[in-house]
Every structure is written in structure tokens, then in C-alpha cells.
mmCIF file of C-alpha atoms and ligand atoms in Angstrom:
data_model
loop_
_atom_site.group_PDB
_atom_site.id
_atom_site.type_symbol
_atom_site.label_atom_id
_atom_site.label_comp_id
_atom_site.label_asym_id
_atom_site.label_seq_id
_atom_site.Cartn_x
_atom_site.Cartn_y
_atom_site.Cartn_z
ATOM 1 C CA MET A 21 104.635 -52.155 6.695
ATOM 2 C CA TYR A 22 107.459 -51.155 9.085
ATOM 3 C CA TYR A 23 107.802 -47.580 7.942
ATOM 4 C CA ASP A 24 106.435 -45.005 5.542
ATOM 5 C CA ASP A 25 107.476 -41.533 4.339
ATOM 6 C CA ASN A 26 106.733 -40.005 7.749
ATOM 7 C CA THR A 27 108.364 -42.583 10.052
ATOM 8 C CA VAL A 28 111.078 -41.229 12.341
ATOM 9 C CA VAL A 29 113.854 -43.424 13.776
ATOM 10 C CA TYR A 30 116.740 -42.823 16.163
ATOM 11 C CA LEU A 31 120.206 -43.590 14.828
ATOM 12 C CA ASN A 32 123.400 -42.769 16.712
ATOM 13 C CA GLY A 33 122.169 -39.668 18.482
ATOM 14 C CA GLN A 34 120.018 -38.313 15.659
ATOM 15 C CA TRP A 35 116.333 -38.394 14.819
ATOM 16 C CA LEU A 36 116.025 -39.193 11.107
ATOM 17 C CA LYS A 37 113.373 -40.173 8.597
ATOM 18 C CA ALA A 38 113.466 -43.990 8.274
ATOM 19 C CA GLN A 39 113.844 -43.528 4.511
ATOM 20 C CA SER A 40 117.143 -41.704 4.939
ATOM 21 C CA ALA A 41 118.671 -43.791 7.795
ATOM 22 C CA LYS A 42 121.537 -45.873 6.355
ATOM 23 C CA VAL A 43 124.056 -48.481 7.511
ATOM 24 C CA GLY A 44 127.166 -49.633 5.657
ATOM 25 C CA LEU A 45 127.568 -52.989 3.963
ATOM 26 C CA TYR A 46 130.848 -53.629 5.800
ATOM 27 C CA GLN A 47 129.271 -53.505 9.258
ATOM 28 C CA GLN A 48 130.559 -56.438 11.339
ATOM 29 C CA SER A 49 127.118 -57.251 12.780
ATOM 30 C CA PHE A 50 125.695 -57.726 9.285
ATOM 31 C CA HIS A 51 128.291 -60.387 8.425
ATOM 32 C CA TYR A 52 128.888 -62.178 11.722
ATOM 33 C CA GLY A 53 125.656 -61.777 13.709
ATOM 34 C CA ASN A 54 127.026 -59.898 16.705
ATOM 35 C CA GLY A 55 124.238 -57.386 17.085
ATOM 36 C CA VAL A 56 122.030 -57.384 20.164
ATOM 37 C CA PHE A 57 118.431 -56.311 20.174
ATOM 38 C CA GLU A 58 115.118 -56.186 21.979
ATOM 39 C CA GLY A 59 111.463 -56.608 21.152
ATOM 40 C CA ILE A 60 109.259 -54.382 23.316
ATOM 41 C CA ARG A 61 105.579 -53.477 23.183
ATOM 42 C CA SER A 62 103.807 -50.321 24.199
ATOM 43 C CA TYR A 63 100.082 -50.278 24.898
ATOM 44 C CA GLN A 64 97.642 -47.406 24.768
ATOM 45 C CA THR A 65 96.181 -46.878 28.265
ATOM 46 C CA PRO A 66 93.682 -44.289 29.588
ATOM 47 C CA ILE A 67 96.661 -42.123 30.624
ATOM 48 C CA GLY A 68 98.605 -42.467 27.358
ATOM 49 C CA PRO A 69 101.001 -45.010 25.846
ATOM 50 C CA ARG A 70 102.873 -47.184 28.349
ATOM 51 C CA ILE A 71 105.993 -49.161 27.440
ATOM 52 C CA TRP A 72 105.341 -52.583 28.942
ATOM 53 C CA HIS A 73 108.168 -53.583 31.327
ATOM 54 C CA ALA A 74 110.504 -51.079 29.665
ATOM 55 C CA GLU A 75 113.208 -51.331 32.343
ATOM 56 C CA ALA A 76 113.364 -55.144 32.206
ATOM 57 C CA HIS A 77 113.787 -55.030 28.418
ATOM 58 C CA TYR A 78 116.560 -52.448 28.535
ATOM 59 C CA GLN A 79 118.308 -54.269 31.371
ATOM 60 C CA ARG A 80 118.295 -57.352 29.154
ATOM 61 C CA LEU A 81 119.649 -55.300 26.212
ATOM 62 C CA LEU A 82 122.568 -54.114 28.361
ATOM 63 C CA TYR A 83 123.153 -57.688 29.576
ATOM 64 C CA SER A 84 123.116 -58.965 25.965
ATOM 65 C CA ALA A 85 125.562 -56.211 24.939
ATOM 66 C CA LYS A 86 127.902 -57.159 27.792
ATOM 67 C CA THR A 87 127.963 -60.836 26.790
ATOM 68 C CA MET A 88 128.951 -59.793 23.243
ATOM 69 C CA HIS A 89 131.557 -57.255 24.475
ATOM 70 C CA ILE A 90 129.623 -54.401 22.908
ATOM 71 C CA SER A 91 129.726 -51.185 24.929
ATOM 72 C CA ILE A 92 127.022 -48.569 25.135
ATOM 73 C CA SER A 93 127.096 -45.361 27.129
ATOM 74 C CA HIS A 94 123.307 -45.025 27.611
ATOM 75 C CA SER A 95 121.681 -45.970 30.907
ATOM 76 C CA VAL A 96 118.403 -47.886 31.147
ATOM 77 C CA ASN A 97 116.587 -44.640 32.044
ATOM 78 C CA GLU A 98 118.035 -42.788 29.029
ATOM 79 C CA LEU A 99 116.949 -45.624 26.731
ATOM 80 C CA VAL A 100 113.421 -45.632 28.183
ATOM 81 C CA ASP A 101 113.244 -41.869 27.755
ATOM 82 C CA LEU A 102 114.400 -42.054 24.112
ATOM 83 C CA THR A 103 111.782 -44.730 23.462
ATOM 84 C CA TYR A 104 108.950 -42.542 24.784
ATOM 85 C CA GLN A 105 110.242 -39.782 22.478
ATOM 86 C CA LEU A 106 110.214 -42.266 19.575
ATOM 87 C CA LEU A 107 106.560 -43.122 20.253
ATOM 88 C CA GLU A 108 105.630 -39.469 20.473
ATOM 89 C CA LYS A 109 107.438 -38.511 17.260
ATOM 90 C CA ASN A 110 105.606 -41.301 15.422
ATOM 91 C CA GLN A 111 102.288 -40.753 17.238
ATOM 92 C CA LEU A 112 102.155 -44.402 18.276
ATOM 93 C CA GLY A 113 100.186 -45.828 21.196
ATOM 94 C CA ASP A 114 99.989 -49.575 20.581
ATOM 95 C CA ALA A 115 103.370 -50.356 19.061
ATOM 96 C CA TYR A 116 106.160 -52.846 18.711
ATOM 97 C CA ILE A 117 109.548 -51.293 19.472
ATOM 98 C CA ARG A 118 112.831 -52.619 18.130
ATOM 99 C CA PRO A 119 116.091 -51.364 19.678
ATOM 100 C CA LEU A 120 119.230 -52.704 17.979
ATOM 101 C CA LEU A 121 122.894 -52.291 18.902
ATOM 102 C CA TYR A 122 125.269 -53.076 16.055
ATOM 103 C CA THR A 123 129.015 -52.722 15.614
ATOM 104 C CA SER A 124 131.232 -50.841 13.163
ATOM 105 C CA GLU A 125 132.732 -51.622 9.760
ATOM 106 C CA ASN A 126 135.198 -54.448 10.351
ATOM 107 C CA MET A 127 135.655 -57.668 8.401
ATOM 108 C CA GLY A 128 137.990 -59.204 10.982
ATOM 109 C CA LEU A 129 136.899 -61.323 13.913
ATOM 110 C CA GLN A 130 137.964 -58.904 16.634
ATOM 111 C CA ILE A 131 134.802 -57.480 18.140
ATOM 112 C CA ASP A 132 134.678 -53.777 17.520
ATOM 113 C CA ASP A 133 133.181 -52.778 20.825
ATOM 114 C CA LYS A 134 131.786 -49.379 19.846
ATOM 115 C CA ALA A 135 128.052 -49.773 19.462
ATOM 116 C CA HIS A 136 125.664 -47.986 17.141
ATOM 117 C CA LEU A 137 122.168 -47.555 18.543
ATOM 118 C CA PHE A 138 119.118 -47.845 16.316
ATOM 119 C CA LEU A 139 115.570 -47.451 17.627
ATOM 120 C CA CYS A 140 112.434 -47.902 15.566
ATOM 121 C CA ALA A 141 108.789 -48.730 16.200
ATOM 122 C CA TRP A 142 105.759 -49.735 14.186
ATOM 123 C CA ASP A 143 102.157 -50.714 14.658
ATOM 124 C CA TRP A 144 102.179 -54.524 14.908
ATOM 125 C CA GLY A 145 98.924 -56.251 15.815
ATOM 126 C CA SER A 146 98.687 -59.906 16.761
ATOM 127 C CA TYR A 147 101.865 -61.791 15.748
ATOM 128 C CA PHE A 148 100.153 -65.076 14.836
ATOM 129 C CA GLY A 149 96.533 -63.884 14.475
ATOM 130 C CA GLU A 150 93.742 -65.035 16.766
ATOM 131 C CA LYS A 151 93.662 -68.790 16.132
ATOM 132 C CA PRO A 152 95.363 -71.250 18.518
ATOM 133 C CA LEU A 153 98.492 -72.749 17.011
ATOM 134 C CA HIS A 154 99.582 -76.103 15.643
ATOM 135 C CA LEU A 155 103.184 -76.811 16.673
ATOM 136 C CA VAL A 156 105.625 -79.406 15.429
ATOM 137 C CA THR A 157 108.744 -80.645 17.174
ATOM 138 C CA SER A 158 111.721 -79.304 15.275
ATOM 139 C CA GLN A 159 114.618 -81.303 13.897
ATOM 140 C CA TYR A 160 116.753 -78.309 14.952
ATOM 141 C CA THR A 161 117.764 -78.093 18.621
ATOM 142 C CA ARG A 162 118.266 -74.851 20.539
ATOM 143 C CA PRO A 163 121.864 -73.545 20.557
ATOM 144 C CA ASP A 164 124.158 -75.231 23.066
ATOM 145 C CA PRO A 165 124.741 -72.958 26.114
ATOM 146 C CA GLU A 166 128.410 -73.970 25.927
ATOM 147 C CA SER A 167 128.629 -72.450 22.417
ATOM 148 C CA CYS A 168 127.010 -69.083 23.058
ATOM 149 C CA HIS A 169 125.155 -67.031 25.672
ATOM 150 C CA VAL A 170 121.639 -68.406 25.208
ATOM 151 C CA GLU A 171 120.106 -65.946 27.677
ATOM 152 C CA ALA A 172 121.268 -63.008 25.570
ATOM 153 C CA LYS A 173 119.211 -61.695 22.662
ATOM 154 C CA VAL A 174 121.872 -61.780 19.951
ATOM 155 C CA THR A 175 121.007 -61.376 16.264
ATOM 156 C CA GLY A 176 123.143 -64.381 15.221
ATOM 157 C CA HIS A 177 121.204 -66.752 17.478
ATOM 158 C CA TYR A 178 118.131 -66.171 15.341
ATOM 159 C CA ALA A 179 119.507 -68.176 12.414
ATOM 160 C CA ASN A 180 118.374 -71.169 14.509
ATOM 161 C CA SER A 181 114.855 -69.714 14.914
ATOM 162 C CA LEU A 182 114.621 -68.891 11.201
ATOM 163 C CA LEU A 183 115.549 -72.446 10.188
ATOM 164 C CA ALA A 184 113.144 -74.040 12.664
ATOM 165 C CA MET A 185 110.259 -71.770 11.625
ATOM 166 C CA LYS A 186 110.918 -72.413 7.922
ATOM 167 C CA ALA A 187 110.902 -76.204 8.444
ATOM 168 C CA ALA A 188 107.673 -75.996 10.517
ATOM 169 C CA LYS A 189 105.936 -73.910 7.838
ATOM 170 C CA GLN A 190 107.102 -76.260 5.091
ATOM 171 C CA GLN A 191 105.370 -79.097 6.967
ATOM 172 C CA GLY A 192 102.152 -77.033 7.304
ATOM 173 C CA PHE A 193 102.509 -76.030 10.996
ATOM 174 C CA ASP A 194 102.388 -72.574 12.579
ATOM 175 C CA ASP A 195 105.552 -72.756 14.661
ATOM 176 C CA ALA A 196 108.196 -75.165 15.931
ATOM 177 C CA LEU A 197 108.828 -76.534 19.404
ATOM 178 C CA LEU A 198 112.578 -76.837 19.882
ATOM 179 C CA LEU A 199 114.262 -79.297 22.213
ATOM 180 C CA ASP A 200 117.662 -78.787 23.797
ATOM 181 C CA LYS A 201 120.713 -80.916 23.048
ATOM 182 C CA ASN A 202 119.662 -83.329 25.835
ATOM 183 C CA GLY A 203 116.250 -83.902 24.258
ATOM 184 C CA HIS A 204 114.320 -81.780 26.775
ATOM 185 C CA VAL A 205 111.692 -79.252 25.735
ATOM 186 C CA ALA A 206 113.155 -75.741 25.461
ATOM 187 C CA GLU A 207 110.961 -73.183 23.680
ATOM 188 C CA ALA A 208 109.383 -72.090 20.397
ATOM 189 C CA THR A 209 111.199 -70.027 17.734
ATOM 190 C CA GLY A 210 110.440 -66.680 19.379
ATOM 191 C CA ALA A 211 108.442 -67.523 22.490
ATOM 192 C CA ASN A 212 108.484 -69.558 25.703
ATOM 193 C CA VAL A 213 106.100 -72.422 26.293
ATOM 194 C CA PHE A 214 103.835 -73.489 29.172
ATOM 195 C CA PHE A 215 101.996 -76.807 29.549
ATOM 196 C CA GLN A 216 98.949 -77.479 31.710
ATOM 197 C CA LYS A 217 98.698 -80.826 33.488
ATOM 198 C CA GLY A 218 95.597 -81.027 35.684
ATOM 199 C CA ASP A 219 95.537 -77.807 37.740
ATOM 200 C CA VAL A 220 99.264 -77.180 37.419
ATOM 201 C CA LEU A 221 101.292 -75.225 34.856
ATOM 202 C CA LEU A 222 104.794 -76.309 33.906
ATOM 203 C CA THR A 223 107.407 -74.421 31.914
ATOM 204 C CA PRO A 224 110.916 -75.576 30.920
ATOM 205 C CA LYS A 225 113.721 -74.678 33.321
ATOM 206 C CA ARG A 226 116.317 -72.061 32.381
ATOM 207 C CA GLY A 227 119.598 -73.143 30.833
ATOM 208 C CA HIS A 228 118.842 -73.723 27.147
ATOM 209 C CA LEU A 229 116.316 -70.991 26.451
ATOM 210 C CA LEU A 230 115.778 -67.251 26.405
ATOM 211 C CA PRO A 231 114.035 -66.639 29.752
ATOM 212 C CA GLY A 232 111.352 -64.293 28.505
ATOM 213 C CA ILE A 233 110.044 -61.247 30.289
ATOM 214 C CA THR A 234 106.492 -62.407 29.457
ATOM 215 C CA ARG A 235 107.338 -65.840 30.920
ATOM 216 C CA LYS A 236 108.205 -64.119 34.213
ATOM 217 C CA ILE A 237 105.066 -61.932 34.052
ATOM 218 C CA VAL A 238 102.932 -65.075 33.559
ATOM 219 C CA MET A 239 104.636 -66.849 36.474
ATOM 220 C CA ASP A 240 103.990 -63.800 38.686
ATOM 221 C CA LEU A 241 100.361 -63.618 37.485
ATOM 222 C CA CYS A 242 99.927 -67.284 38.418
ATOM 223 C CA GLY A 243 101.127 -66.408 41.934
ATOM 224 C CA SER A 244 98.521 -63.668 42.300
ATOM 225 C CA MET A 245 95.766 -65.815 40.726
ATOM 226 C CA GLY A 246 96.489 -68.818 42.997
ATOM 227 C CA ILE A 247 97.582 -71.009 40.075
ATOM 228 C CA SER A 248 100.377 -73.443 40.778
ATOM 229 C CA CYS A 249 103.182 -72.933 38.232
ATOM 230 C CA HIS A 250 106.624 -74.571 38.249
ATOM 231 C CA GLU A 251 109.794 -74.676 36.193
ATOM 232 C CA ALA A 252 110.616 -78.273 35.258
ATOM 233 C CA THR A 253 112.736 -80.484 33.043
ATOM 234 C CA LEU A 254 110.208 -81.710 30.488
ATOM 235 C CA SER A 255 110.554 -84.512 27.972
ATOM 236 C CA LEU A 256 108.702 -84.497 24.677
ATOM 237 C CA ALA A 257 106.487 -87.264 26.142
ATOM 238 C CA ASP A 258 105.577 -84.901 29.043
ATOM 239 C CA ALA A 259 104.639 -82.213 26.525
ATOM 240 C CA LEU A 260 102.496 -84.608 24.471
ATOM 241 C CA ASP A 261 100.798 -85.810 27.654
ATOM 242 C CA ALA A 262 99.716 -82.267 28.664
ATOM 243 C CA ASP A 263 96.066 -81.180 28.818
ATOM 244 C CA ALA A 264 96.738 -77.801 27.169
ATOM 245 C CA ALA A 265 99.616 -75.516 26.203
ATOM 246 C CA PHE A 266 100.363 -71.898 25.338
ATOM 247 C CA LEU A 267 103.220 -69.672 24.185
ATOM 248 C CA THR A 268 104.382 -66.423 25.772
ATOM 249 C CA GLY A 269 106.476 -63.607 24.341
ATOM 250 C CA THR A 270 106.424 -59.883 23.734
ATOM 251 C CA ALA A 271 105.389 -60.222 20.085
ATOM 252 C CA VAL A 272 103.248 -63.351 20.624
ATOM 253 C CA GLU A 273 101.791 -62.097 23.961
ATOM 254 C CA ILE A 274 99.876 -65.176 25.217
ATOM 255 C CA GLN A 275 98.747 -67.566 22.518
ATOM 256 C CA GLY A 276 96.994 -70.914 22.895
ATOM 257 C CA VAL A 277 98.411 -74.041 21.281
ATOM 258 C CA THR A 278 95.886 -76.548 19.882
ATOM 259 C CA SER A 279 98.147 -79.415 18.932
ATOM 260 C CA LEU A 280 101.681 -80.746 19.036
ATOM 261 C CA ASP A 281 102.930 -83.057 16.281
ATOM 262 C CA GLY A 282 99.342 -83.485 15.071
ATOM 263 C CA GLN A 283 98.097 -84.585 18.497
ATOM 264 C CA VAL A 284 95.309 -82.304 19.762
ATOM 265 C CA PHE A 285 95.436 -81.335 23.462
ATOM 266 C CA PRO A 286 92.288 -82.505 25.332
ATOM 267 C CA LEU A 287 91.347 -79.063 26.738
ATOM 268 C CA SER A 288 90.195 -76.358 24.354
ATOM 269 C CA TRP A 289 91.844 -72.954 24.705
ATOM 270 C CA SER A 290 88.750 -71.446 26.354
ATOM 271 C CA GLU A 291 88.652 -74.223 28.996
ATOM 272 C CA SER A 292 92.345 -73.928 29.847
ATOM 273 C CA LEU A 293 94.147 -71.978 32.585
ATOM 274 C CA GLY A 294 96.018 -70.168 29.821
ATOM 275 C CA SER A 295 92.908 -68.355 28.608
ATOM 276 C CA ASN A 296 92.164 -67.074 32.169
ATOM 277 C CA ILE A 297 95.724 -65.832 32.449
ATOM 278 C CA HIS A 298 95.424 -64.229 29.025
ATOM 279 C CA ARG A 299 92.339 -62.270 30.164
ATOM 280 C CA GLN A 300 94.197 -60.961 33.239
ATOM 281 C CA PHE A 301 97.224 -60.111 31.109
ATOM 282 C CA ASN A 302 95.071 -58.093 28.674
ATOM 283 C CA GLN A 303 93.579 -56.113 31.566
ATOM 284 C CA GLN A 304 97.010 -55.386 33.056
ATOM 285 C CA VAL A 305 98.622 -54.114 29.869
ATOM 286 C CA ARG A 306 95.807 -51.576 29.352
ATOM 287 C CA ALA A 307 95.372 -50.531 32.999
ATOM 288 C CA ALA A 308 95.973 -46.849 33.876
HETATM 289 N N1 PMP B 421 112.375 -67.084 23.339
HETATM 290 C C1 PMP B 421 112.858 -66.514 22.225
HETATM 291 C C2 PMP B 421 113.806 -67.298 21.384
HETATM 292 C C3 PMP B 421 112.464 -65.224 21.868
HETATM 293 O O1 PMP B 421 112.945 -64.662 20.749
HETATM 294 C C4 PMP B 421 111.557 -64.524 22.676
HETATM 295 C C5 PMP B 421 111.131 -63.121 22.299
HETATM 296 N N2 PMP B 421 111.984 -62.166 22.845
HETATM 297 C C6 PMP B 421 111.072 -65.157 23.834
HETATM 298 C C7 PMP B 421 111.504 -66.434 24.141
HETATM 299 C C8 PMP B 421 110.116 -64.455 24.753
HETATM 300 O O2 PMP B 421 110.767 -63.410 25.435
HETATM 301 P P1 PMP B 421 110.004 -62.113 25.905
HETATM 302 O O3 PMP B 421 108.818 -62.568 26.695
HETATM 303 O O4 PMP B 421 110.995 -61.399 26.745
HETATM 304 O O5 PMP B 421 109.609 -61.350 24.697
#
């Protein structure tokens, strides 16, 4: 699914067939979770493939690397340029792009700051499929911001997302809603969350979540569409009392949520502000 005999990837300055790209088993990132990565989409537009908010994603990658003391010599512009080359070499228009920075062979706990850069891309349609989602509140909380850099996209942080998603699936739900250590709503396993209450949209404040690039795009879209949208501290009761909800993320894009903890939101997806925003979003990503 991610690659075939013809797929080309970028690894440490070389373009290689995915089949022949190799990493060692003693790589520190593999054992201790100190890799940093991104999830980016490109969309086919009338004037060719466009990497959606490429600069913002690569700025976040460099920020994530800095928090983990991983150094990389590439600039944002060089990374964007390499990514367009990656798309061209694989003849991809609509694609999901995965840049990863990982560290060298080292079984000690001293961060080996020399980064290895891996870039790959594949054709990834809708992450969850078309249907609005059923969420369940997770027994796992989001990582404590005093234990790690929650605004960085670090591979090790995703053990928390994997556990929460597994538990949600085992209970028959599509995804988990995670609270922070104070009991406030934070985000889903790989996406941010918005709630509609009357004519207003609310999304959890920064501090215990990954502040998504799509979250920011949606907040900006609300500004241009005249929709009132605020960051707020939200309790689980606030979330359950909402009229509608949706998730945002690069993989997820904008996806309606039907229910939380088995309680169905009163507004259907098509009646909600989220579906209007979704329509605008779809037009923007494909615009020339
Ligand atoms: N939260 C988490 C935990 C995520 O993994 C993601 C996906 N990167 C998001 C939120 C959404 O971020 P973005 O819109 O930048 O993809």
C-alpha cells in the first residue's frame, strides 16, 4: 500500500527505490522514540500538484527537531523543493507525504544530534472514509506538557495515540477523544476537535495538544466566512452539550463527528457549520 517496485524515496541525500532503502536495527530513534516527523498532503490542482501549507509543515518539523536536540542542515525551502521532486519522481498529484528525521546508531541515552532525513509519499485517500465518526472519551490522557514538548511532532508521543485508538476500536468506536491531565478536552488521536454550540465554534486552547495546521486553517476560514470561532477550556460536559462536532487534521482533513460516548449530537453533519467549512476547504485545496 505505501510503496511498490517503482516507488522512489529520499534517504540521506540519495534518491533510492523504497525496496532498497534500509535503516539499522541499532538506530536510537527506533528504540527510544526520538524521531520527529510530519504528515503533509499535496492536492492536484489545475496548474499541477500543490503541497498544502508546505512551509508551515516544514517550519513545524524544524521546531520539533529543535525540541529534541536533533540538528538538520536543510532549510524550509530546500525541504519543500525536495518534496516537489519526490512527487514528480513518483508521478503523484494527490498524495500524503511523510518526512521523518531519525538519529544514528546509539543505545545510550545521549541524543545523537546528527539527523538522517527520510522522505516518502503515497496515494492516501480519505483517512476514516466518508461516514461521520463515533468517538469515545479515552481512559488515556494526553501527555503532560511538563513531561515532553507536546507541540512537537515526536515519534515517541504517538505511543499515547496508538493506545487510545486501540482502546476505542476495542469498544467499537472510530476514534478516541483524549482529555488532558486536568480533565479538559484536548484532542483526538491524530486530529484536533471543534464543537458547535448555537452559531459559535469552540476548540480546546493550546497547552496540552498538538496545535494543528488544519486547526489554524479552519480558524482562519471561519474569519473569512463570518463564523465566530474561539479557543476555550472545555470540560467533557461542554463537549457532550454541543450541537455538533468535527475533527481536523492533515490526514483526516475535516471530518464530522456523529456521537460522543454513545450520545448523538442534535445537528446532523449536513446541517452543521462544519459541513459548510468543509465545502470551502475542499474548494481551497484544489484552487489554481
Ligand atoms: N493532533 C495530533 C495528535 C496529530 O497527530 C495531528 C496530525 N498531525 C493533529 C492534531 C492535526 O495536525 P495537522 O492539522 O497539522 O495535521
